[in-house]
Coordinates of C-alpha atoms in Angstrom, one line a residue:
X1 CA 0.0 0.0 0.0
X2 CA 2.7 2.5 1.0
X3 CA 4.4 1.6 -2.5
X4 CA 1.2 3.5 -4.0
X5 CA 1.8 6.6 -2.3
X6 CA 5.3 6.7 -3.5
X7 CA 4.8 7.4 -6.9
X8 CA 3.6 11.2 -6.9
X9 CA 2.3 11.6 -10.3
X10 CA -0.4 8.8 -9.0
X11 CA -0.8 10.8 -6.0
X12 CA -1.8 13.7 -7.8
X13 CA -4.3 12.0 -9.7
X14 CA -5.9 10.2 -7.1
X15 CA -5.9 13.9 -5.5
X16 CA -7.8 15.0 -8.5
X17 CA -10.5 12.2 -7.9
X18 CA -10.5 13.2 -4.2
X19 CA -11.1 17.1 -5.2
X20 CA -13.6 16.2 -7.8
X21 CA -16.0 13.4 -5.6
X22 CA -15.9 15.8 -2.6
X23 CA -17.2 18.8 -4.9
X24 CA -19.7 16.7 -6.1
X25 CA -20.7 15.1 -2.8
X26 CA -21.3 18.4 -1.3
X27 CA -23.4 19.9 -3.6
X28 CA -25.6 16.6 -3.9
X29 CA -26.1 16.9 -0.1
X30 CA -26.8 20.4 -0.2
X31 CA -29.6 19.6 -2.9
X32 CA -31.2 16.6 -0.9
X33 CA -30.4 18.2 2.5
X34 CA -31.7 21.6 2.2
X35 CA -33.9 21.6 -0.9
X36 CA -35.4 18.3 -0.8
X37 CA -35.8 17.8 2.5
X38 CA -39.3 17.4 2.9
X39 CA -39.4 14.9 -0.1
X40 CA -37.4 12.3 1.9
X41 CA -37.7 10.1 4.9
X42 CA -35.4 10.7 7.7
X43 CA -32.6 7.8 7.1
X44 CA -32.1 9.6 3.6
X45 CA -32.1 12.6 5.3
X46 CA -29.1 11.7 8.1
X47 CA -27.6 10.2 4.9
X48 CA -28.3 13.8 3.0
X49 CA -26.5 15.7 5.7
X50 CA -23.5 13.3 6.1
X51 CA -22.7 14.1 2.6
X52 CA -22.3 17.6 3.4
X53 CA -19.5 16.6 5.8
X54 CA -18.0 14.2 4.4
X55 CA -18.3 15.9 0.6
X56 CA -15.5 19.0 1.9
X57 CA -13.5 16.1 4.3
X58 CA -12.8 15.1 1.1
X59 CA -11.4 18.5 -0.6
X60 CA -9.5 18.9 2.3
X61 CA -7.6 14.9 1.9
X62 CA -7.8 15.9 -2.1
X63 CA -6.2 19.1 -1.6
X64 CA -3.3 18.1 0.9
X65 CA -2.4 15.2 -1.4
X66 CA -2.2 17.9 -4.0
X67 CA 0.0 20.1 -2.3
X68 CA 2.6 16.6 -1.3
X69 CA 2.4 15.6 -4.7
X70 CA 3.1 18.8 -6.1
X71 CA 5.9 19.5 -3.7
X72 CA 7.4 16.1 -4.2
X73 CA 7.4 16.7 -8.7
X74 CA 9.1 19.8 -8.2
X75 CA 12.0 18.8 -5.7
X76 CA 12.4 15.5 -8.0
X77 CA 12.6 18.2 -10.9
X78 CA 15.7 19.9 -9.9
X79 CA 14.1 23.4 -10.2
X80 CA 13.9 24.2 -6.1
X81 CA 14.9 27.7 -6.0

């Protein structure tokens, strides 16, 4: 498992996934949470809510594998000023 994180190039893209699902999470929960609410029974509405916390849990993973990967490219680069 800790071979997969060692390649940063794959890191990045699984940060793009990460970035992408969590974006999409949130604003599905936001839709069915807040908009939809009274269209859904209350076990789709815990679930409805949940998204909206784990949907930016997410972006945050997705975006501090982004800034690792990113550092880790340009220090195997050569071009650290």
């Amino acid at each position: 498992m800790y071979g997969f994180f060692d390649n940063a190039q794959r890191v990045l893209k699984l940060s793009h996934v990460l970035l992408i699902g969590g974006l999409v999470m949130l604003i599905v929960g936001i839709v069915f949470a807040y908009w939809l609410d009274a269209h859904l029974r209350l076990a789709q509405l815990v679930g409805a809510h949940a998204l909206t916390i784990l949907g930016p849990t997410a972006i945050k993973i997705g975006y501090v594998m982004r800034l690792l990967s990113c550092n880790r490219l340009r220090l195997a680069t050569g071009s650290a000023a």
